[in-house]
Every structure is written in structure tokens, then in C-alpha cells.
mmCIF file of C-alpha atoms and ligand atoms in Angstrom:
data_model
loop_
_atom_site.group_PDB
_atom_site.id
_atom_site.type_symbol
_atom_site.label_atom_id
_atom_site.label_comp_id
_atom_site.label_asym_id
_atom_site.label_seq_id
_atom_site.Cartn_x
_atom_site.Cartn_y
_atom_site.Cartn_z
ATOM 1 C CA MET A 150 108.935 96.698 52.757
ATOM 2 C CA SER A 151 106.058 98.712 51.318
ATOM 3 C CA SER A 152 105.672 102.387 51.575
ATOM 4 C CA ILE A 153 102.931 104.276 49.757
ATOM 5 C CA THR A 154 103.057 107.955 48.765
ATOM 6 C CA LEU A 155 99.985 109.864 47.541
ATOM 7 C CA LYS A 156 100.949 113.129 45.954
ATOM 8 C CA ASN A 157 98.240 115.663 45.062
ATOM 9 C CA ILE A 158 95.820 112.902 44.202
ATOM 10 C CA CYS A 159 92.535 114.041 42.707
ATOM 11 C CA LYS A 160 89.550 112.125 41.288
ATOM 12 C CA THR A 161 86.753 113.684 39.311
ATOM 13 C CA TYR A 162 84.097 111.217 38.015
ATOM 14 C CA GLU A 163 83.822 112.506 34.439
ATOM 15 C CA ASP A 164 80.216 111.366 33.833
ATOM 16 C CA SER A 165 78.785 113.129 36.862
ATOM 17 C CA GLY A 166 81.451 115.779 37.402
ATOM 18 C CA VAL A 167 81.605 114.785 40.967
ATOM 19 C CA LYS A 168 84.922 115.844 42.651
ATOM 20 C CA ALA A 169 85.191 112.754 44.775
ATOM 21 C CA VAL A 170 88.771 113.363 46.045
ATOM 22 C CA GLN A 171 90.761 116.612 46.095
ATOM 23 C CA ASP A 172 94.522 117.037 46.539
ATOM 24 C CA PHE A 173 95.143 113.940 48.720
ATOM 25 C CA ASN A 174 98.719 113.980 50.173
ATOM 26 C CA MET A 175 100.129 111.367 52.391
ATOM 27 C CA GLU A 176 103.275 109.308 53.053
ATOM 28 C CA ILE A 177 102.398 105.853 54.384
ATOM 29 C CA GLU A 178 105.305 103.999 55.907
ATOM 30 C CA ASP A 179 105.948 100.263 55.867
ATOM 31 C CA LYS A 180 103.887 98.210 58.402
ATOM 32 C CA GLU A 181 101.493 101.128 59.136
ATOM 33 C CA PHE A 182 97.740 100.483 59.700
ATOM 34 C CA ILE A 183 96.039 103.395 58.144
ATOM 35 C CA ILE A 184 92.320 104.084 58.456
ATOM 36 C CA PHE A 185 90.318 106.230 56.123
ATOM 37 C CA VAL A 186 87.265 107.437 57.946
ATOM 38 C CA GLY A 187 84.477 109.924 57.333
ATOM 39 C CA PRO A 188 80.875 110.106 56.566
ATOM 40 C CA SER A 189 79.335 108.321 53.599
ATOM 41 C CA GLY A 190 80.265 109.836 50.278
ATOM 42 C CA CYS A 191 83.377 111.525 51.492
ATOM 43 C CA GLY A 192 85.739 109.765 49.075
ATOM 44 C CA LYS A 193 87.239 107.021 51.179
ATOM 45 C CA SER A 194 86.462 104.090 48.742
ATOM 46 C CA THR A 195 87.407 106.139 45.718
ATOM 47 C CA THR A 196 90.858 106.745 47.265
ATOM 48 C CA LEU A 197 91.322 103.114 48.271
ATOM 49 C CA ARG A 198 90.233 102.026 44.758
ATOM 50 C CA MET A 199 92.735 104.401 43.157
ATOM 51 C CA ILE A 200 95.437 102.874 45.231
ATOM 52 C CA ALA A 201 94.280 99.378 44.112
ATOM 53 C CA GLY A 202 94.220 100.376 40.532
ATOM 54 C CA LEU A 203 90.463 99.858 40.138
ATOM 55 C CA GLU A 204 89.804 103.535 39.605
ATOM 56 C CA GLU A 205 91.837 105.884 37.385
ATOM 57 C CA ILE A 206 93.569 108.694 39.105
ATOM 58 C CA SER A 207 92.392 111.979 37.547
ATOM 59 C CA SER A 208 95.548 113.860 38.535
ATOM 60 C CA GLY A 209 98.431 113.433 40.949
ATOM 61 C CA GLU A 210 100.847 110.626 41.512
ATOM 62 C CA LEU A 211 100.769 107.332 43.449
ATOM 63 C CA TYR A 212 104.022 105.548 44.393
ATOM 64 C CA ILE A 213 104.423 102.288 45.989
ATOM 65 C CA ASP A 214 107.982 101.637 47.228
ATOM 66 C CA GLY A 215 109.051 104.637 45.350
ATOM 67 C CA GLU A 216 107.693 103.360 41.918
ATOM 68 C CA LEU A 217 105.058 105.330 40.096
ATOM 69 C CA MET A 218 101.901 103.260 39.961
ATOM 70 C CA ASN A 219 99.429 105.447 38.004
ATOM 71 C CA GLU A 220 99.517 103.389 34.909
ATOM 72 C CA VAL A 221 100.302 99.922 36.487
ATOM 73 C CA GLU A 222 97.658 97.272 36.118
ATOM 74 C CA PRO A 223 95.893 96.254 39.425
ATOM 75 C CA LYS A 224 97.348 92.770 39.131
ATOM 76 C CA ASP A 225 100.778 94.043 39.001
ATOM 77 C CA ARG A 226 100.662 96.316 42.015
ATOM 78 C CA ASP A 227 101.093 93.406 44.464
ATOM 79 C CA ILE A 228 98.160 94.574 46.373
ATOM 80 C CA ALA A 229 95.268 92.492 47.905
ATOM 81 C CA MET A 230 91.819 93.879 48.584
ATOM 82 C CA VAL A 231 89.105 92.638 50.956
ATOM 83 C CA PHE A 232 85.720 93.819 50.081
ATOM 84 C CA GLN A 233 82.573 94.393 52.030
ATOM 85 C CA ASN A 234 80.660 91.585 50.374
ATOM 86 C CA TYR A 235 83.554 89.187 50.633
ATOM 87 C CA ALA A 236 83.159 88.363 46.903
ATOM 88 C CA LEU A 237 83.705 84.554 47.555
ATOM 89 C CA TYR A 238 82.967 81.963 44.794
ATOM 90 C CA PRO A 239 79.901 80.110 45.913
ATOM 91 C CA HIS A 240 80.621 76.834 44.030
ATOM 92 C CA MET A 241 84.179 76.566 45.431
ATOM 93 C CA THR A 242 85.193 75.224 48.802
ATOM 94 C CA VAL A 243 87.082 77.348 51.243
ATOM 95 C CA PHE A 244 90.387 75.829 50.177
ATOM 96 C CA GLU A 245 89.613 76.547 46.477
ATOM 97 C CA ASN A 246 88.520 80.076 47.260
ATOM 98 C CA MET A 247 91.802 80.684 49.083
ATOM 99 C CA ALA A 248 93.851 78.880 46.419
ATOM 100 C CA PHE A 249 92.207 80.670 43.416
ATOM 101 C CA GLY A 250 94.545 83.655 43.043
ATOM 102 C CA LEU A 251 97.635 81.404 43.388
ATOM 103 C CA LYS A 252 96.356 79.120 40.716
ATOM 104 C CA LEU A 253 96.036 81.967 38.396
ATOM 105 C CA HIS A 254 99.540 82.932 39.039
ATOM 106 C CA LYS A 255 100.569 79.334 38.152
ATOM 107 C CA ILE A 256 102.086 78.591 41.623
ATOM 108 C CA PRO A 257 102.906 74.910 41.939
ATOM 109 C CA LYS A 258 100.313 72.742 43.642
ATOM 110 C CA ALA A 259 102.417 71.870 46.635
ATOM 111 C CA GLU A 260 103.212 75.398 47.425
ATOM 112 C CA ILE A 261 99.568 76.347 47.080
ATOM 113 C CA LYS A 262 98.615 73.660 49.582
ATOM 114 C CA GLU A 263 101.248 74.844 52.013
ATOM 115 C CA LYS A 264 100.330 78.605 51.737
ATOM 116 C CA VAL A 265 96.634 77.922 52.081
ATOM 117 C CA GLU A 266 97.096 75.668 55.109
ATOM 118 C CA LYS A 267 99.334 78.201 56.767
ATOM 119 C CA ALA A 268 96.788 80.983 56.201
ATOM 120 C CA ALA A 269 93.982 78.751 57.361
ATOM 121 C CA LYS A 270 95.892 78.185 60.636
ATOM 122 C CA VAL A 271 96.507 81.944 61.130
ATOM 123 C CA LEU A 272 92.680 82.472 60.619
ATOM 124 C CA ASP A 273 91.537 79.443 62.533
ATOM 125 C CA LEU A 274 89.896 77.920 59.355
ATOM 126 C CA GLN A 275 91.648 74.547 59.261
ATOM 127 C CA ASP A 276 88.416 72.660 60.017
ATOM 128 C CA TYR A 277 86.412 74.427 57.295
ATOM 129 C CA LEU A 278 88.627 73.989 54.242
ATOM 130 C CA ASP A 279 86.236 71.588 52.525
ATOM 131 C CA ARG A 280 83.189 73.546 53.104
ATOM 132 C CA LYS A 281 81.391 75.863 50.649
ATOM 133 C CA PRO A 282 80.835 79.551 51.667
ATOM 134 C CA LYS A 283 77.076 78.953 52.183
ATOM 135 C CA ALA A 284 77.770 76.589 54.960
ATOM 136 C CA LEU A 285 79.813 79.197 56.886
ATOM 137 C CA SER A 286 78.932 81.924 59.351
ATOM 138 C CA GLY A 287 79.316 85.613 58.356
ATOM 139 C CA GLY A 288 82.510 85.832 60.441
ATOM 140 C CA GLN A 289 83.939 82.628 58.866
ATOM 141 C CA ARG A 290 83.293 83.980 55.339
ATOM 142 C CA GLN A 291 84.942 87.183 56.310
ATOM 143 C CA ARG A 292 88.006 85.160 57.305
ATOM 144 C CA VAL A 293 88.014 83.236 54.063
ATOM 145 C CA ALA A 294 88.071 86.553 52.247
ATOM 146 C CA MET A 295 91.051 87.614 54.287
ATOM 147 C CA GLY A 296 92.667 84.278 53.807
ATOM 148 C CA ARG A 297 92.408 84.679 50.100
ATOM 149 C CA ALA A 298 94.300 87.975 50.435
ATOM 150 C CA ILE A 299 96.912 86.677 52.935
ATOM 151 C CA VAL A 300 98.037 83.725 50.823
ATOM 152 C CA ARG A 301 99.364 86.010 48.233
ATOM 153 C CA ASN A 302 101.599 87.602 50.734
ATOM 154 C CA PRO A 303 100.897 91.040 49.203
ATOM 155 C CA LYS A 304 102.847 94.199 49.794
ATOM 156 C CA VAL A 305 99.736 96.038 50.819
ATOM 157 C CA PHE A 306 96.441 94.891 52.189
ATOM 158 C CA LEU A 307 93.456 97.092 51.433
ATOM 159 C CA MET A 308 90.076 96.650 53.194
ATOM 160 C CA ASP A 309 86.826 98.410 52.329
ATOM 161 C CA GLU A 310 84.439 98.284 55.266
ATOM 162 C CA PRO A 311 85.246 94.500 55.680
ATOM 163 C CA LEU A 312 83.013 94.237 58.847
ATOM 164 C CA SER A 313 79.970 96.074 57.819
ATOM 165 C CA ASN A 314 77.897 93.020 57.002
ATOM 166 C CA LEU A 315 78.467 91.460 60.476
ATOM 167 C CA ASP A 316 76.355 91.808 63.492
ATOM 168 C CA ALA A 317 77.544 94.080 66.338
ATOM 169 C CA LYS A 318 79.044 91.330 68.472
ATOM 170 C CA LEU A 319 80.981 89.699 65.579
ATOM 171 C CA ARG A 320 82.208 93.097 64.428
ATOM 172 C CA VAL A 321 83.932 93.518 67.712
ATOM 173 C CA GLN A 322 85.322 90.055 67.624
ATOM 174 C CA MET A 323 86.649 90.502 64.048
ATOM 175 C CA ARG A 324 88.086 93.878 64.949
ATOM 176 C CA THR A 325 90.373 92.344 67.377
ATOM 177 C CA GLU A 326 91.169 89.576 64.888
ATOM 178 C CA ILE A 327 92.177 92.165 62.324
ATOM 179 C CA ALA A 328 94.399 93.932 64.902
ATOM 180 C CA LYS A 329 96.111 90.657 65.706
ATOM 181 C CA LEU A 330 96.454 89.800 62.038
ATOM 182 C CA HIS A 331 98.133 93.101 61.448
ATOM 183 C CA ASN A 332 100.568 92.470 64.219
ATOM 184 C CA ARG A 333 101.312 88.999 63.027
ATOM 185 C CA LEU A 334 101.712 89.759 59.281
ATOM 186 C CA GLY A 335 103.321 93.182 59.577
ATOM 187 C CA THR A 336 101.918 94.140 56.174
ATOM 188 C CA THR A 337 100.986 97.672 55.419
ATOM 189 C CA MET A 338 97.290 97.871 55.684
ATOM 190 C CA ILE A 339 94.777 100.575 54.623
ATOM 191 C CA TYR A 340 91.274 100.135 55.986
ATOM 192 C CA VAL A 341 88.123 102.092 55.036
ATOM 193 C CA THR A 342 85.250 102.654 57.494
ATOM 194 C CA HIS A 343 82.705 105.097 58.526
ATOM 195 C CA ASP A 344 82.748 103.734 62.011
ATOM 196 C CA GLN A 345 84.991 106.016 64.333
ATOM 197 C CA THR A 346 85.245 103.282 67.002
ATOM 198 C CA GLU A 347 86.770 100.917 64.384
ATOM 199 C CA ALA A 348 89.107 103.702 63.290
ATOM 200 C CA MET A 349 90.171 104.637 66.753
ATOM 201 C CA THR A 350 90.801 100.970 67.900
ATOM 202 C CA LEU A 351 92.631 99.777 64.777
ATOM 203 C CA GLY A 352 94.630 102.493 63.162
ATOM 204 C CA THR A 353 98.147 103.508 63.850
ATOM 205 C CA ARG A 354 97.133 106.714 62.020
ATOM 206 C CA ILE A 355 93.814 107.891 60.890
ATOM 207 C CA VAL A 356 92.799 110.072 57.934
ATOM 208 C CA VAL A 357 89.637 111.871 58.434
ATOM 209 C CA MET A 358 87.832 112.933 55.173
ATOM 210 C CA LYS A 359 84.949 115.165 54.437
ATOM 211 C CA ASP A 360 83.520 116.093 50.997
ATOM 212 C CA GLY A 361 86.569 114.646 49.225
ATOM 213 C CA ILE A 362 89.040 116.658 51.333
ATOM 214 C CA VAL A 363 91.423 115.332 53.995
ATOM 215 C CA GLN A 364 90.698 117.180 57.255
ATOM 216 C CA GLN A 365 93.408 115.586 59.502
ATOM 217 C CA ILE A 366 95.908 112.753 59.477
ATOM 218 C CA ASP A 367 97.080 111.799 62.783
ATOM 219 C CA THR A 368 97.364 109.106 65.517
ATOM 220 C CA PRO A 369 94.157 108.218 67.362
ATOM 221 C CA HIS A 370 95.224 109.892 70.502
ATOM 222 C CA ASN A 371 96.178 113.231 68.754
ATOM 223 C CA LEU A 372 92.852 113.268 66.715
ATOM 224 C CA TYR A 373 90.968 112.860 69.913
ATOM 225 C CA ALA A 374 92.935 115.301 71.967
ATOM 226 C CA TYR A 375 93.897 117.881 69.293
ATOM 227 C CA PRO A 376 91.280 117.982 66.625
ATOM 228 C CA CYS A 377 92.242 120.415 63.921
ATOM 229 C CA ASN A 378 88.665 121.699 63.274
ATOM 230 C CA LEU A 379 85.076 121.545 64.382
ATOM 231 C CA PHE A 380 84.284 118.775 61.981
ATOM 232 C CA VAL A 381 87.024 116.343 63.314
ATOM 233 C CA ALA A 382 86.121 117.354 66.893
ATOM 234 C CA GLY A 383 82.555 116.302 66.303
ATOM 235 C CA PHE A 384 83.177 113.299 64.252
ATOM 236 C CA ILE A 385 85.664 111.607 66.480
ATOM 237 C CA GLY A 386 84.308 110.674 69.922
ATOM 238 C CA SER A 387 81.074 109.109 71.095
ATOM 239 C CA PRO A 388 78.977 110.690 72.550
ATOM 240 C CA GLN A 389 80.219 113.567 70.586
ATOM 241 C CA MET A 390 81.863 116.733 71.906
ATOM 242 C CA ASN A 391 79.464 119.429 73.260
ATOM 243 C CA PHE A 392 79.618 122.771 71.367
ATOM 244 C CA PHE A 393 78.473 126.246 72.480
ATOM 245 C CA THR A 394 78.714 129.822 71.113
ATOM 246 C CA ALA A 395 80.633 131.870 73.567
ATOM 247 C CA THR A 396 82.361 135.331 73.554
ATOM 248 C CA CYS A 397 85.975 135.866 74.269
ATOM 249 C CA GLN A 398 86.828 138.514 76.759
ATOM 250 C CA ALA A 399 90.389 139.535 77.346
ATOM 251 C CA GLU A 400 92.335 141.737 79.838
ATOM 252 C CA GLY A 401 96.111 141.830 79.704
ATOM 253 C CA ASP A 402 97.302 138.362 79.158
ATOM 254 C CA LYS A 403 94.131 136.842 80.669
ATOM 255 C CA ALA A 404 91.140 135.624 78.726
ATOM 256 C CA LYS A 405 87.681 134.372 79.600
ATOM 257 C CA LEU A 406 84.898 132.818 77.676
ATOM 258 C CA ILE A 407 81.423 134.295 78.426
ATOM 259 C CA LEU A 408 78.864 131.585 78.188
ATOM 260 C CA GLY A 409 75.348 132.790 79.069
ATOM 261 C CA ASP A 410 75.643 134.176 82.626
ATOM 262 C CA TYR A 411 79.002 132.333 83.317
ATOM 263 C CA GLU A 412 82.537 133.358 82.860
ATOM 264 C CA ILE A 413 85.026 130.661 82.327
ATOM 265 C CA GLU A 414 88.658 131.664 83.011
ATOM 266 C CA LEU A 415 90.908 130.024 80.379
ATOM 267 C CA PRO A 416 94.379 128.496 81.198
ATOM 268 C CA GLU A 417 97.351 130.444 80.116
ATOM 269 C CA ALA A 418 98.224 128.817 76.955
ATOM 270 C CA LYS A 419 94.625 128.847 75.575
ATOM 271 C CA ALA A 420 94.252 132.516 76.679
ATOM 272 C CA LYS A 421 97.406 133.403 74.736
ATOM 273 C CA ALA A 422 96.283 131.649 71.564
ATOM 274 C CA LEU A 423 92.971 133.539 71.700
ATOM 275 C CA ILE A 424 94.464 136.955 72.380
ATOM 276 C CA GLU A 425 97.319 136.520 69.747
ATOM 277 C CA GLY A 426 94.726 135.338 67.299
ATOM 278 C CA GLY A 427 92.761 138.463 67.690
ATOM 279 C CA TYR A 428 89.688 136.921 69.234
ATOM 280 C CA ALA A 429 89.209 139.329 72.140
ATOM 281 C CA GLY A 430 85.633 140.601 72.058
ATOM 282 C CA LYS A 431 84.601 138.144 69.413
ATOM 283 C CA GLU A 432 82.226 135.221 69.254
ATOM 284 C CA VAL A 433 83.912 131.786 69.088
ATOM 285 C CA THR A 434 82.717 128.187 69.219
ATOM 286 C CA MET A 435 83.612 126.432 72.357
ATOM 287 C CA GLY A 436 83.799 122.628 72.682
ATOM 288 C CA ILE A 437 84.059 120.322 75.636
ATOM 289 C CA ARG A 438 83.892 116.517 75.580
ATOM 290 C CA PRO A 439 81.187 114.883 77.780
ATOM 291 C CA GLU A 440 83.841 113.269 80.057
ATOM 292 C CA ASP A 441 85.319 116.646 80.812
ATOM 293 C CA LEU A 442 82.054 117.881 82.328
ATOM 294 C CA HIS A 443 81.503 116.620 85.816
ATOM 295 C CA ALA A 444 78.605 116.837 88.209
ATOM 296 C CA THR A 445 79.879 118.737 91.397
ATOM 297 C CA ASP A 446 78.502 116.117 93.671
ATOM 298 C CA THR A 447 80.846 113.460 92.550
ATOM 299 C CA GLN A 448 84.246 112.699 94.027
ATOM 300 C CA VAL A 449 86.488 113.339 91.077
ATOM 301 C CA LEU A 450 86.233 117.144 90.518
ATOM 302 C CA ALA A 451 84.352 118.324 93.604
ATOM 303 C CA THR A 452 87.308 120.471 94.472
ATOM 304 C CA ASN A 453 87.828 121.963 91.140
ATOM 305 C CA PRO A 454 87.733 125.708 91.718
ATOM 306 C CA SER A 455 86.803 126.695 88.191
ATOM 307 C CA CYS A 456 83.433 128.207 87.458
ATOM 308 C CA GLU A 457 80.423 126.012 88.717
ATOM 309 C CA MET A 458 77.429 126.069 86.384
ATOM 310 C CA HIS A 459 73.883 124.876 86.847
ATOM 311 C CA ALA A 460 71.416 123.170 84.643
ATOM 312 C CA GLU A 461 68.314 120.921 84.852
ATOM 313 C CA VAL A 462 68.836 117.256 84.000
ATOM 314 C CA ASN A 463 66.589 115.979 81.245
ATOM 315 C CA VAL A 464 67.686 112.433 80.959
ATOM 316 C CA TYR A 465 69.708 110.268 83.240
ATOM 317 C CA GLU A 466 71.438 107.089 81.923
ATOM 318 C CA LEU A 467 73.429 104.746 84.169
ATOM 319 C CA LEU A 468 75.851 102.645 82.080
ATOM 320 C CA GLY A 469 77.423 100.937 85.066
ATOM 321 C CA SER A 470 80.833 102.444 85.344
ATOM 322 C CA GLU A 471 79.575 105.975 84.393
ATOM 323 C CA VAL A 472 76.452 108.101 84.171
ATOM 324 C CA PHE A 473 75.316 110.172 81.226
ATOM 325 C CA LEU A 474 73.408 113.177 82.165
ATOM 326 C CA TYR A 475 71.578 115.167 79.443
ATOM 327 C CA PHE A 476 70.665 118.747 79.873
ATOM 328 C CA ASN A 477 69.937 121.968 78.113
ATOM 329 C CA PHE A 478 72.548 124.619 78.706
ATOM 330 C CA CYS A 479 72.991 127.986 77.052
ATOM 331 C CA GLY A 480 70.908 127.010 74.027
ATOM 332 C CA ALA A 481 72.733 123.697 73.461
ATOM 333 C CA ASN A 482 71.876 120.045 74.157
ATOM 334 C CA VAL A 483 74.616 118.963 76.375
ATOM 335 C CA ILE A 484 75.779 115.493 77.556
ATOM 336 C CA ALA A 485 78.069 115.063 80.651
ATOM 337 C CA ARG A 486 79.688 111.742 81.163
ATOM 338 C CA THR A 487 80.063 111.821 84.818
ATOM 339 C CA GLU A 488 81.015 109.506 87.798
ATOM 340 C CA PRO A 489 78.442 106.876 88.903
ATOM 341 C CA ASP A 490 78.287 108.275 92.428
ATOM 342 C CA THR A 491 76.346 111.287 91.243
ATOM 343 C CA LYS A 492 72.948 111.735 93.039
ATOM 344 C CA ALA A 493 71.616 113.798 90.054
ATOM 345 C CA GLN A 494 68.148 112.869 88.933
ATOM 346 C CA VAL A 495 65.840 113.943 86.149
ATOM 347 C CA GLY A 496 64.382 117.318 86.990
ATOM 348 C CA ASP A 497 67.214 118.324 89.424
ATOM 349 C CA ASN A 498 69.057 121.356 88.905
ATOM 350 C CA VAL A 499 72.627 120.137 89.187
ATOM 351 C CA GLY A 500 75.971 121.850 89.529
ATOM 352 C CA PHE A 501 78.730 120.853 87.177
ATOM 353 C CA VAL A 502 82.157 122.031 86.327
ATOM 354 C CA MET A 503 84.252 121.810 83.220
ATOM 355 C CA ASP A 504 87.914 120.717 83.145
ATOM 356 C CA VAL A 505 89.168 124.027 81.690
ATOM 357 C CA ASP A 506 92.410 122.491 80.399
ATOM 358 C CA LYS A 507 90.238 120.279 78.061
ATOM 359 C CA ILE A 508 88.286 123.214 76.422
ATOM 360 C CA HIS A 509 88.594 123.488 72.793
ATOM 361 C CA VAL A 510 88.016 126.738 70.963
ATOM 362 C CA PHE A 511 87.179 127.149 67.213
ATOM 363 C CA ASP A 512 86.847 130.079 64.868
ATOM 364 C CA LYS A 513 83.165 130.635 64.434
ATOM 365 C CA ASP A 514 83.437 131.157 60.632
ATOM 366 C CA THR A 515 86.431 128.855 59.505
ATOM 367 C CA GLU A 516 85.721 126.369 62.193
ATOM 368 C CA VAL A 517 89.487 125.762 62.639
ATOM 369 C CA THR A 518 90.868 125.105 66.020
ATOM 370 C CA ILE A 519 92.375 128.130 67.697
ATOM 371 C CA THR A 520 93.654 126.583 70.920
ATOM 372 C CA ASN A 521 95.507 123.443 69.822
HETATM 373 P P1 ADP B 800 82.720 106.789 50.557
HETATM 374 O O1 ADP B 800 83.588 105.642 50.326
HETATM 375 O O2 ADP B 800 83.389 107.821 51.439
HETATM 376 O O3 ADP B 800 81.344 106.446 51.058
HETATM 377 P P2 ADP B 800 82.930 107.219 47.702
HETATM 378 O O4 ADP B 800 84.381 107.276 47.441
HETATM 379 O O5 ADP B 800 82.145 105.929 47.351
HETATM 380 O O6 ADP B 800 82.682 107.576 49.202
HETATM 381 O O7 ADP B 800 82.308 108.374 46.884
HETATM 382 C C1 ADP B 800 82.651 109.742 46.861
HETATM 383 C C2 ADP B 800 81.858 110.532 45.889
HETATM 384 O O8 ADP B 800 81.934 110.121 44.533
HETATM 385 C C3 ADP B 800 80.271 110.391 46.147
HETATM 386 O O9 ADP B 800 79.755 111.688 45.982
HETATM 387 C C4 ADP B 800 79.908 109.285 45.252
HETATM 388 O O10 ADP B 800 78.528 109.481 44.881
HETATM 389 C C5 ADP B 800 80.752 109.654 44.021
HETATM 390 N N1 ADP B 800 80.938 108.394 43.239
HETATM 391 C C6 ADP B 800 81.517 107.285 43.738
HETATM 392 N N2 ADP B 800 81.558 106.303 42.713
HETATM 393 C C7 ADP B 800 81.126 106.919 41.603
HETATM 394 C C8 ADP B 800 81.070 106.491 40.229
HETATM 395 N N3 ADP B 800 81.409 105.291 39.821
HETATM 396 N N4 ADP B 800 80.580 107.469 39.323
HETATM 397 C C9 ADP B 800 80.245 108.705 39.752
HETATM 398 N N5 ADP B 800 80.211 109.135 41.029
HETATM 399 C C10 ADP B 800 80.734 108.253 41.957
#
């Protein structure tokens, strides 16, 4: 069992005065796989390092299993950390690298052997135990680094961009390995990445950070479907959500978004949120994901009665199961991720519709979501 509580955690680097993390609050439950994601410099590693005890907490409280950890030495926190650069000892074999931490803790030899062999089996490293790190591939070295953490049977597993040194194919492979490992071990894991695909595929919950401030903590599905602000909406999802400036027009309990020459009638719940929020007559930022824009010559939404718009296709990309159409519309560069049966070609003026249920609307100034 290992739950983690972060309560008003802040970190200011005294020398530079950088406020790296501000008021981080979260309850992490036993066995969760938590991802910290966000652009470089947003405070992910700093938060992870504070949990590990490698960085002092400026203010706030950190609890593991209800016990205050602020002043507890890293070695006494029962946490294992896997770093980006693996930090393996080059002169030691795989076995020795994995056994090292156990030896330090004066575990009997026979027990060390048993633990290392068990971890090697889990990680498919049995045949490499006598090799030195330089005789291993990047993926194997990564597994040794994990093995070194697993043998200690820690309460919590922390990983800081563990896949960033691997090539694209290996990253995907290791990603599934890590997911399997989490299922098998059932240990609470916290994983730092700047890669939103890694975040979406691995996390049971994701923490999106920006400039040291937590933006949203949610399941992958909820982050994608109900982003709390413009930043999260743009950060999660690839290709990213399309954004436009539109004007809200309301009459009675109905509301429309006016986008250039087009009027988009909003579904009841969204109209209500805009009207009650006092946005009638005001400019807002409208967002729509590429897959919620469909060329009207395709099967899927050809019958959708909502407003049909037109724009000229600049780029056509066939990805096999789908087509990306790029065009310029109402002053924005727009991507539609549409069905492969579209006949649209570069230079064509195509008709397309939006799935109005999937429209997101944000306050133009605060960038907070209005409609979710
Ligand atoms: P991330 O992991 O999201 O890339 P970091 O947690 O490494 O971000 O950094 C957050 C902020 O703190 C950045 O502005 C970074 O420059 C600053 N920072 C990180 N480590 C130190 C340090 N040891 N001393 C001073 N500033 C630091």
C-alpha cells in the first residue's frame, strides 16, 4: 500500500529565484500510474525530485502513506527512481548493477540472487546478466535500470523521462513494456514526460502542468474530452485542436457562434452555459478537434444538417485509414482529420461540417473553458 499526498507544495530555487512549482495539491492512491506532463521547464522534474527527496520542498507537505516526508532522507522513503540516462555503473555486469542497491542494504547473498533473477525474468534479461552495460542495446540498458528499481520492491516507482534516449520504435515498444510492468507489479508509479502520447497511453491519471502551475488533473479520456482551459485543449491531442475567434449571439435560450460568414447553432447545454455565463454579444475562442471536422463528401457526416462551411484545401495527406486536410479558414490554419473516401484535392473548395456536440468554447481573456 502506498498513497502519496502533496499539499500546497511549492518550490523556489533560492539562487535564481525561479518559482519552479506553485501550490501543487494532489492525492495519489495506491497502485495509480500518474503522469506529470507539460512543456519543458514547467516543473515536472522538480516535483518528482521533491517526492524522491532529491530536492528540498520550499513549502507545503508531502505524505507517503500518511507519514510526513519533508525531512525524511531519500534512502528512507522507500522510493525507487529511474532516470533518463539510466545511471548504470559501466564496470559492473547487469547482475551487479541490479544487485548493487540490495548489497548496500546488506541483504543476504542468496536473497539478492533470487530477487535479481526474478526481476531479470520479468524484464526478459535472463540471458544478459553477465554482460556489461556497453554490450547492451539502449532498450536493454533501460530495462536494467528498471530492474535495479524493481528488485528493491519499493513502495513507489518514480520515472523521469525514462524513454527519451531511445529511438521512436523502441520508445513505443518500451512504453507497452512499462504498462505491462505496472499491471504486474501493482506499484504506485509517477512518470514524467513531455510527450502527450506517452501520457495518454500510460496514465491512469494525468497532471498537466504549465509554468509551475497544475492546470488539470484527470483521466486521459476526461482531459481529451473536457479540457479545463485553452492550454490543456491545445497540449493534449495530436494534431492539435483548431482554434478560432468567434462571436456569441443569443436569442431566448438559443445561442449561435458567428464565425466569419457562418452561423453555428449550438446544442442546448452549450448554449445555456454561454448565456448564463454572460457571453451573449461577446467574443470567445472556439475550439474543434481535427476529427470533429468532416468533409461533406464522405459517408460519415454527409447527412449532418448543421451549417456547412467551405474552404480551399492547401495540403492533402493520406495516412491510410484517414486523411488530413489542411486549409485556411476565418484567419486560422485548420486541420480536418477526415474519412479516406473524401475526393478533396489540393486547390479544391471543399464543404465540411463540424460535429457541434464536440465544440469547445473558451473565455477569450482567461482562456478557461465555458462549455464543459
Ligand atoms: P521540467 O521537468 O518540466 O522540464 P524542471 O522542473 O526541470 O522542469 O524546471 C522547472 C523550472 O525550474 C525551470 O524554469 C528550470 O530552469 C528551473 N530549475 C530547475 N532546476 C533548477 C536548479 N537546480 N536551480 C535553479 N533553477 C532550476
